[in-house]
Amino acid sequence: MKAHILQTGGLSFIDKLDFNNFNECTRLKISTVKTYPDFRTDFPAGCRPDLCHQCQQKVLYLKDIFTGFPKKGPKPHNKAEKILSAEVSKQRATAMEGAFGNHKNHYGLVKIRVKGDKREKLAVLFGIMAANAVAVAKRRNQQESPPINKAA
């Protein structure tokens, strides 16, 4: 099974889940079109460097979304863009890949133990939903922490 999973704001969303092979390179444009109306943020986009084809980058550049992709042509990144590009790449490597490892290690996605296509897809869906629920619960606990009462 092959999955294309988006991560926005620390939450993971299944974009495509299929038993047949599909090209991840073409999913960047589709994923951006799907998520941009809902998550209009100024956050940069990051994905694996081998997925940064020019036709895919054009969609992100037209929406003024900064990416860590190398520039096309003779113009290199200026100093500020180099720093931001390195930060985007570092965040992608730690946050996104860490989330996938977390899903596999803690939510039963290393080896799917059910049989049948529909059941396997449901197992992946519930694993990712459980990870999202834990992330939302942790955020709420941090926001709603009770005030500390000092003893008199």
mmCIF file of N, CA and C in Angstrom, residues 23-131:
data_model
loop_
_atom_site.group_PDB
_atom_site.id
_atom_site.type_symbol
_atom_site.label_atom_id
_atom_site.label_comp_id
_atom_site.label_asym_id
_atom_site.label_seq_id
_atom_site.Cartn_x
_atom_site.Cartn_y
_atom_site.Cartn_z
ATOM 1 N N ASN A 23 2.461 8.258 -8.922
ATOM 2 C CA ASN A 23 3.597 9.170 -8.981
ATOM 3 C C ASN A 23 3.414 10.268 -7.940
ATOM 4 N N GLU A 24 4.315 10.322 -6.963
ATOM 5 C CA GLU A 24 4.226 11.332 -5.915
ATOM 6 C C GLU A 24 4.522 12.725 -6.451
ATOM 7 N N CYS A 25 5.291 12.806 -7.531
ATOM 8 C CA CYS A 25 5.658 14.112 -8.088
ATOM 9 C C CYS A 25 4.426 14.894 -8.522
ATOM 10 N N THR A 26 3.453 14.201 -9.070
ATOM 11 C CA THR A 26 2.260 14.901 -9.544
ATOM 12 C C THR A 26 1.303 15.248 -8.414
ATOM 13 N N ARG A 27 1.519 14.716 -7.225
ATOM 14 C CA ARG A 27 0.614 14.959 -6.117
ATOM 15 C C ARG A 27 0.837 16.317 -5.458
ATOM 16 N N LEU A 28 2.000 16.922 -5.637
ATOM 17 C CA LEU A 28 2.279 18.200 -4.986
ATOM 18 C C LEU A 28 1.305 19.273 -5.441
ATOM 19 N N LYS A 29 1.080 19.367 -6.737
ATOM 20 C CA LYS A 29 0.154 20.364 -7.280
ATOM 21 C C LYS A 29 -1.270 20.108 -6.771
ATOM 22 N N ILE A 30 -1.699 18.860 -6.811
ATOM 23 C CA ILE A 30 -3.049 18.509 -6.370
ATOM 24 C C ILE A 30 -3.210 18.773 -4.875
ATOM 25 N N SER A 31 -2.199 18.440 -4.085
ATOM 26 C CA SER A 31 -2.260 18.645 -2.636
ATOM 27 C C SER A 31 -2.340 20.123 -2.288
ATOM 28 N N THR A 32 -1.582 20.937 -3.018
ATOM 29 C CA THR A 32 -1.606 22.379 -2.769
ATOM 30 C C THR A 32 -2.970 22.961 -3.101
ATOM 31 N N VAL A 33 -3.532 22.542 -4.203
ATOM 32 C CA VAL A 33 -4.853 23.039 -4.595
ATOM 33 C C VAL A 33 -5.902 22.612 -3.572
ATOM 34 N N LYS A 34 -5.771 21.406 -3.021
ATOM 35 C CA LYS A 34 -6.735 20.923 -2.024
ATOM 36 C C LYS A 34 -6.629 21.678 -0.706
ATOM 37 N N THR A 35 -5.410 21.905 -0.232
ATOM 38 C CA THR A 35 -5.251 22.457 1.115
ATOM 39 C C THR A 35 -5.195 23.970 1.166
ATOM 40 N N TYR A 36 -4.834 24.637 0.097
ATOM 41 C CA TYR A 36 -4.633 26.088 0.142
ATOM 42 C C TYR A 36 -5.892 26.856 0.545
ATOM 43 N N PRO A 37 -7.089 26.533 0.016
ATOM 44 C CA PRO A 37 -8.274 27.305 0.447
ATOM 45 C C PRO A 37 -8.589 27.149 1.931
ATOM 46 N N ASP A 38 -8.289 25.999 2.511
ATOM 47 C CA ASP A 38 -8.617 25.755 3.912
ATOM 48 C C ASP A 38 -7.552 26.259 4.875
ATOM 49 N N PHE A 39 -6.284 26.181 4.465
ATOM 50 C CA PHE A 39 -5.178 26.513 5.356
ATOM 51 C C PHE A 39 -4.356 27.648 4.764
ATOM 52 N N ARG A 40 -4.961 28.780 4.533
ATOM 53 C CA ARG A 40 -4.218 29.917 3.975
ATOM 54 C C ARG A 40 -3.290 30.454 5.041
ATOM 55 N N THR A 41 -2.067 30.032 4.955
ATOM 56 C CA THR A 41 -1.074 30.453 5.924
ATOM 57 C C THR A 41 0.153 30.949 5.190
ATOM 58 N N ASP A 42 1.024 31.597 5.900
ATOM 59 C CA ASP A 42 2.265 32.070 5.321
ATOM 60 C C ASP A 42 3.398 31.083 5.539
ATOM 61 N N PHE A 43 3.052 29.852 5.925
ATOM 62 C CA PHE A 43 4.086 28.863 6.163
ATOM 63 C C PHE A 43 4.666 28.392 4.841
ATOM 64 N N PRO A 44 5.938 28.144 4.800
ATOM 65 C CA PRO A 44 6.543 27.631 3.575
ATOM 66 C C PRO A 44 6.185 26.169 3.352
ATOM 67 N N ALA A 45 6.324 25.728 2.115
ATOM 68 C CA ALA A 45 6.040 24.340 1.769
ATOM 69 C C ALA A 45 7.339 23.566 1.669
ATOM 70 N N GLY A 46 7.320 22.365 2.175
ATOM 71 C CA GLY A 46 8.510 21.527 2.080
ATOM 72 C C GLY A 46 8.127 20.122 1.677
ATOM 73 N N CYS A 47 8.941 19.538 0.842
ATOM 74 C CA CYS A 47 8.786 18.135 0.500
ATOM 75 C C CYS A 47 10.154 17.606 0.100
ATOM 76 N N ARG A 48 10.212 16.333 -0.195
ATOM 77 C CA ARG A 48 11.496 15.734 -0.530
ATOM 78 C C ARG A 48 12.100 16.423 -1.748
ATOM 79 N N PRO A 49 13.417 16.620 -1.754
ATOM 80 C CA PRO A 49 14.062 17.329 -2.871
ATOM 81 C C PRO A 49 13.895 16.647 -4.216
ATOM 82 N N ASP A 50 13.720 15.337 -4.243
ATOM 83 C CA ASP A 50 13.567 14.670 -5.526
ATOM 84 C C ASP A 50 12.187 14.880 -6.140
ATOM 85 N N LEU A 51 11.278 15.535 -5.414
ATOM 86 C CA LEU A 51 9.943 15.807 -5.937
ATOM 87 C C LEU A 51 9.799 17.219 -6.486
ATOM 88 N N CYS A 52 10.876 17.975 -6.529
ATOM 89 C CA CYS A 52 10.753 19.392 -6.892
ATOM 90 C C CYS A 52 10.970 19.590 -8.390
ATOM 91 N N HIS A 53 9.964 19.279 -9.156
ATOM 92 C CA HIS A 53 10.017 19.502 -10.586
ATOM 93 C C HIS A 53 9.471 20.887 -10.897
ATOM 94 N N GLN A 54 9.898 21.427 -12.009
ATOM 95 C CA GLN A 54 9.571 22.808 -12.340
ATOM 96 C C GLN A 54 8.066 23.027 -12.481
ATOM 97 N N CYS A 55 7.363 22.074 -13.080
ATOM 98 C CA CYS A 55 5.922 22.252 -13.256
ATOM 99 C C CYS A 55 5.212 22.257 -11.905
ATOM 100 N N GLN A 56 5.759 21.547 -10.925
ATOM 101 C CA GLN A 56 5.156 21.536 -9.602
ATOM 102 C C GLN A 56 5.468 22.826 -8.846
ATOM 103 N N GLN A 57 6.675 23.344 -9.040
ATOM 104 C CA GLN A 57 7.072 24.562 -8.338
ATOM 105 C C GLN A 57 6.259 25.762 -8.789
ATOM 106 N N LYS A 58 5.873 25.774 -10.045
ATOM 107 C CA LYS A 58 5.165 26.923 -10.606
ATOM 108 C C LYS A 58 3.876 27.209 -9.847
ATOM 109 N N VAL A 59 3.164 26.164 -9.446
ATOM 110 C CA VAL A 59 1.919 26.330 -8.693
ATOM 111 C C VAL A 59 2.193 27.024 -7.367
ATOM 112 N N LEU A 60 3.262 26.603 -6.685
ATOM 113 C CA LEU A 60 3.585 27.193 -5.387
ATOM 114 C C LEU A 60 4.064 28.636 -5.542
ATOM 115 N N TYR A 61 4.850 28.905 -6.563
ATOM 116 C CA TYR A 61 5.339 30.266 -6.785
ATOM 117 C C TYR A 61 4.196 31.222 -7.133
ATOM 118 N N LEU A 62 3.207 30.755 -7.887
ATOM 119 C CA LEU A 62 2.076 31.612 -8.248
ATOM 120 C C LEU A 62 1.236 31.973 -7.028
ATOM 121 N N LYS A 63 1.233 31.114 -6.019
ATOM 122 C CA LYS A 63 0.484 31.395 -4.785
ATOM 123 C C LYS A 63 1.363 32.054 -3.727
ATOM 124 N N ASP A 64 2.579 32.449 -4.099
ATOM 125 C CA ASP A 64 3.539 33.102 -3.197
ATOM 126 C C ASP A 64 3.840 32.251 -1.966
ATOM 127 N N ILE A 65 3.999 30.961 -2.163
ATOM 128 C CA ILE A 65 4.379 30.054 -1.094
ATOM 129 C C ILE A 65 5.861 29.778 -1.253
ATOM 130 N N PHE A 66 6.640 30.112 -0.243
ATOM 131 C CA PHE A 66 8.087 29.887 -0.327
ATOM 132 C C PHE A 66 8.378 28.402 -0.161
ATOM 133 N N THR A 67 9.321 27.921 -0.936
ATOM 134 C CA THR A 67 9.729 26.524 -0.839
ATOM 135 C C THR A 67 11.232 26.465 -0.636
ATOM 136 N N GLY A 68 11.698 25.344 -0.184
ATOM 137 C CA GLY A 68 13.128 25.131 -0.029
ATOM 138 C C GLY A 68 13.758 24.549 -1.281
ATOM 139 N N PHE A 69 13.038 24.557 -2.384
ATOM 140 C CA PHE A 69 13.535 23.972 -3.618
ATOM 141 C C PHE A 69 14.654 24.823 -4.191
ATOM 142 N N PRO A 70 15.592 24.205 -4.888
ATOM 143 C CA PRO A 70 16.621 25.010 -5.553
ATOM 144 C C PRO A 70 16.001 25.828 -6.681
ATOM 145 N N LYS A 71 16.533 27.023 -6.897
ATOM 146 C CA LYS A 71 16.010 27.887 -7.945
ATOM 147 C C LYS A 71 16.430 27.367 -9.309
ATOM 148 N N LYS A 72 15.592 27.614 -10.286
ATOM 149 C CA LYS A 72 15.910 27.240 -11.655
ATOM 150 C C LYS A 72 16.629 28.410 -12.318
ATOM 151 N N GLY A 73 17.597 28.115 -13.124
ATOM 152 C CA GLY A 73 18.316 29.152 -13.845
ATOM 153 C C GLY A 73 19.563 29.592 -13.117
ATOM 154 N N PRO A 74 20.173 30.684 -13.596
ATOM 155 C CA PRO A 74 21.467 31.101 -13.041
ATOM 156 C C PRO A 74 21.384 31.845 -11.711
ATOM 157 N N LYS A 75 20.194 32.276 -11.304
ATOM 158 C CA LYS A 75 20.072 33.058 -10.072
ATOM 159 C C LYS A 75 20.074 32.144 -8.847
ATOM 160 N N PRO A 76 21.071 32.271 -7.980
ATOM 161 C CA PRO A 76 21.044 31.493 -6.737
ATOM 162 C C PRO A 76 20.191 32.212 -5.686
ATOM 163 N N HIS A 77 19.922 31.525 -4.591
ATOM 164 C CA HIS A 77 19.202 32.155 -3.480
ATOM 165 C C HIS A 77 20.083 33.250 -2.876
ATOM 166 N N ASN A 78 19.443 34.360 -2.439
ATOM 167 C CA ASN A 78 20.218 35.350 -1.695
ATOM 168 C C ASN A 78 20.389 34.836 -0.262
ATOM 169 N N LYS A 79 21.067 35.601 0.571
ATOM 170 C CA LYS A 79 21.434 35.116 1.908
ATOM 171 C C LYS A 79 20.201 34.800 2.758
ATOM 172 N N ALA A 80 19.200 35.678 2.738
ATOM 173 C CA ALA A 80 17.988 35.449 3.530
ATOM 174 C C ALA A 80 17.239 34.221 3.021
ATOM 175 N N GLU A 81 17.181 34.062 1.703
ATOM 176 C CA GLU A 81 16.490 32.906 1.143
ATOM 177 C C GLU A 81 17.229 31.607 1.458
ATOM 178 N N LYS A 82 18.560 31.661 1.504
ATOM 179 C CA LYS A 82 19.332 30.471 1.853
ATOM 180 C C LYS A 82 19.025 30.033 3.283
ATOM 181 N N ILE A 83 18.940 30.995 4.185
ATOM 182 C CA ILE A 83 18.651 30.678 5.587
ATOM 183 C C ILE A 83 17.251 30.091 5.713
ATOM 184 N N LEU A 84 16.273 30.717 5.048
ATOM 185 C CA LEU A 84 14.897 30.218 5.107
ATOM 186 C C LEU A 84 14.782 28.858 4.434
ATOM 187 N N SER A 85 15.487 28.667 3.330
ATOM 188 C CA SER A 85 15.467 27.387 2.627
ATOM 189 C C SER A 85 16.049 26.277 3.503
ATOM 190 N N ALA A 86 17.139 26.572 4.194
ATOM 191 C CA ALA A 86 17.729 25.580 5.089
ATOM 192 C C ALA A 86 16.787 25.250 6.241
ATOM 193 N N GLU A 87 16.086 26.262 6.752
ATOM 194 C CA GLU A 87 15.139 26.039 7.846
ATOM 195 C C GLU A 87 13.955 25.187 7.379
ATOM 196 N N VAL A 88 13.460 25.453 6.170
ATOM 197 C CA VAL A 88 12.356 24.657 5.619
ATOM 198 C C VAL A 88 12.787 23.205 5.474
ATOM 199 N N SER A 89 13.986 22.987 4.948
ATOM 200 C CA SER A 89 14.480 21.622 4.765
ATOM 201 C C SER A 89 14.665 20.921 6.108
ATOM 202 N N LYS A 90 15.155 21.647 7.098
ATOM 203 C CA LYS A 90 15.366 21.054 8.421
ATOM 204 C C LYS A 90 14.032 20.702 9.077
ATOM 205 N N GLN A 91 13.063 21.585 8.976
ATOM 206 C CA GLN A 91 11.750 21.323 9.558
ATOM 207 C C GLN A 91 11.070 20.144 8.872
ATOM 208 N N ARG A 92 11.206 20.066 7.548
ATOM 209 C CA ARG A 92 10.624 18.945 6.824
ATOM 210 C C ARG A 92 11.237 17.635 7.299
ATOM 211 N N ALA A 93 12.558 17.633 7.418
ATOM 212 C CA ALA A 93 13.247 16.403 7.807
ATOM 213 C C ALA A 93 12.889 15.985 9.227
ATOM 214 N N THR A 94 12.764 16.928 10.146
ATOM 215 C CA THR A 94 12.498 16.557 11.536
ATOM 216 C C THR A 94 11.010 16.384 11.815
ATOM 217 N N ALA A 95 10.191 17.337 11.407
ATOM 218 C CA ALA A 95 8.767 17.293 11.759
ATOM 219 C C ALA A 95 8.000 16.261 10.943
ATOM 220 N N MET A 96 8.141 16.326 9.632
ATOM 221 C CA MET A 96 7.341 15.424 8.800
ATOM 222 C C MET A 96 7.803 13.981 8.897
ATOM 223 N N GLU A 97 9.091 13.755 8.744
ATOM 224 C CA GLU A 97 9.588 12.383 8.834
ATOM 225 C C GLU A 97 9.437 11.846 10.250
ATOM 226 N N GLY A 98 9.550 12.709 11.246
ATOM 227 C CA GLY A 98 9.325 12.294 12.626
ATOM 228 C C GLY A 98 7.882 11.889 12.865
ATOM 229 N N ALA A 99 6.954 12.602 12.233
ATOM 230 C CA ALA A 99 5.541 12.255 12.377
ATOM 231 C C ALA A 99 5.254 10.901 11.744
ATOM 232 N N PHE A 100 5.866 10.632 10.597
ATOM 233 C CA PHE A 100 5.642 9.333 9.965
ATOM 234 C C PHE A 100 6.212 8.205 10.826
ATOM 235 N N GLY A 101 7.372 8.431 11.420
ATOM 236 C CA GLY A 101 7.941 7.440 12.325
ATOM 237 C C GLY A 101 7.073 7.239 13.550
ATOM 238 N N ASN A 102 6.511 8.329 14.059
ATOM 239 C CA ASN A 102 5.610 8.261 15.207
ATOM 240 C C ASN A 102 4.371 7.439 14.867
ATOM 241 N N HIS A 103 3.809 7.657 13.682
ATOM 242 C CA HIS A 103 2.636 6.881 13.259
ATOM 243 C C HIS A 103 2.976 5.396 13.204
ATOM 244 N N LYS A 104 4.139 5.086 12.657
ATOM 245 C CA LYS A 104 4.517 3.680 12.513
ATOM 246 C C LYS A 104 4.796 3.029 13.870
ATOM 247 N N ASN A 105 5.514 3.731 14.730
ATOM 248 C CA ASN A 105 5.943 3.124 15.989
ATOM 249 C C ASN A 105 4.844 3.029 17.036
ATOM 250 N N HIS A 106 3.966 4.023 17.107
ATOM 251 C CA HIS A 106 3.016 4.093 18.218
ATOM 252 C C HIS A 106 1.566 3.822 17.846
ATOM 253 N N TYR A 107 1.235 3.795 16.570
ATOM 254 C CA TYR A 107 -0.168 3.647 16.177
ATOM 255 C C TYR A 107 -0.402 2.459 15.258
ATOM 256 N N GLY A 108 0.476 1.458 15.348
ATOM 257 C CA GLY A 108 0.244 0.191 14.668
ATOM 258 C C GLY A 108 0.366 0.227 13.157
ATOM 259 N N LEU A 109 1.199 1.110 12.629
ATOM 260 C CA LEU A 109 1.303 1.195 11.176
ATOM 261 C C LEU A 109 2.604 0.619 10.625
ATOM 262 N N VAL A 110 3.376 -0.073 11.465
ATOM 263 C CA VAL A 110 4.579 -0.720 10.947
ATOM 264 C C VAL A 110 4.169 -1.887 10.056
ATOM 265 N N LYS A 111 3.296 -2.725 10.591
ATOM 266 C CA LYS A 111 2.776 -3.845 9.813
ATOM 267 C C LYS A 111 1.274 -3.896 10.039
ATOM 268 N N ILE A 112 0.534 -3.780 8.952
ATOM 269 C CA ILE A 112 -0.923 -3.829 9.052
ATOM 270 C C ILE A 112 -1.321 -5.293 9.261
ATOM 271 N N ARG A 113 -2.059 -5.559 10.328
ATOM 272 C CA ARG A 113 -2.346 -6.933 10.703
ATOM 273 C C ARG A 113 -3.747 -7.395 10.302
ATOM 274 N N VAL A 114 -4.413 -6.668 9.446
ATOM 275 C CA VAL A 114 -5.743 -7.072 8.998
ATOM 276 C C VAL A 114 -5.656 -7.506 7.541
ATOM 277 N N LYS A 115 -6.645 -8.244 7.101
ATOM 278 C CA LYS A 115 -6.677 -8.730 5.724
ATOM 279 C C LYS A 115 -7.805 -8.048 4.975
ATOM 280 N N GLY A 116 -7.560 -7.767 3.727
ATOM 281 C CA GLY A 116 -8.570 -7.136 2.881
ATOM 282 C C GLY A 116 -8.259 -5.671 2.651
ATOM 283 N N ASP A 117 -8.553 -5.208 1.451
ATOM 284 C CA ASP A 117 -8.226 -3.837 1.062
ATOM 285 C C ASP A 117 -8.923 -2.797 1.931
ATOM 286 N N LYS A 118 -10.217 -2.964 2.127
ATOM 287 C CA LYS A 118 -10.976 -1.975 2.896
ATOM 288 C C LYS A 118 -10.513 -1.925 4.356
ATOM 289 N N ARG A 119 -10.241 -3.077 4.919
ATOM 290 C CA ARG A 119 -9.806 -3.124 6.321
ATOM 291 C C ARG A 119 -8.419 -2.517 6.493
ATOM 292 N N GLU A 120 -7.541 -2.741 5.518
ATOM 293 C CA GLU A 120 -6.205 -2.148 5.590
ATOM 294 C C GLU A 120 -6.287 -0.627 5.514
ATOM 295 N N LYS A 121 -7.127 -0.124 4.633
ATOM 296 C CA LYS A 121 -7.289 1.335 4.526
ATOM 297 C C LYS A 121 -7.870 1.906 5.822
ATOM 298 N N LEU A 122 -8.830 1.188 6.422
ATOM 299 C CA LEU A 122 -9.400 1.649 7.688
ATOM 300 C C LEU A 122 -8.366 1.634 8.804
ATOM 301 N N ALA A 123 -7.485 0.637 8.819
ATOM 302 C CA ALA A 123 -6.447 0.576 9.843
ATOM 303 C C ALA A 123 -5.517 1.778 9.739
ATOM 304 N N VAL A 124 -5.135 2.146 8.519
ATOM 305 C CA VAL A 124 -4.279 3.316 8.322
ATOM 306 C C VAL A 124 -5.025 4.590 8.722
ATOM 307 N N LEU A 125 -6.282 4.696 8.319
ATOM 308 C CA LEU A 125 -7.089 5.868 8.660
ATOM 309 C C LEU A 125 -7.205 6.032 10.173
ATOM 310 N N PHE A 126 -7.515 4.951 10.889
ATOM 311 C CA PHE A 126 -7.665 5.047 12.340
ATOM 312 C C PHE A 126 -6.337 5.320 13.035
ATOM 313 N N GLY A 127 -5.246 4.782 12.495
ATOM 314 C CA GLY A 127 -3.935 5.076 13.071
ATOM 315 C C GLY A 127 -3.593 6.549 12.968
ATOM 316 N N ILE A 128 -3.846 7.149 11.817
ATOM 317 C CA ILE A 128 -3.546 8.568 11.626
ATOM 318 C C ILE A 128 -4.527 9.436 12.407
ATOM 319 N N MET A 129 -5.802 9.023 12.478
ATOM 320 C CA MET A 129 -6.773 9.777 13.276
ATOM 321 C C MET A 129 -6.406 9.751 14.757
ATOM 322 N N ALA A 130 -5.928 8.609 15.247
ATOM 323 C CA ALA A 130 -5.522 8.510 16.650
ATOM 324 C C ALA A 130 -4.331 9.425 16.927
ATOM 325 N N ALA A 131 -3.373 9.468 16.004
ATOM 326 C CA ALA A 131 -2.221 10.355 16.173
ATOM 327 C C ALA A 131 -2.656 11.819 16.183
#
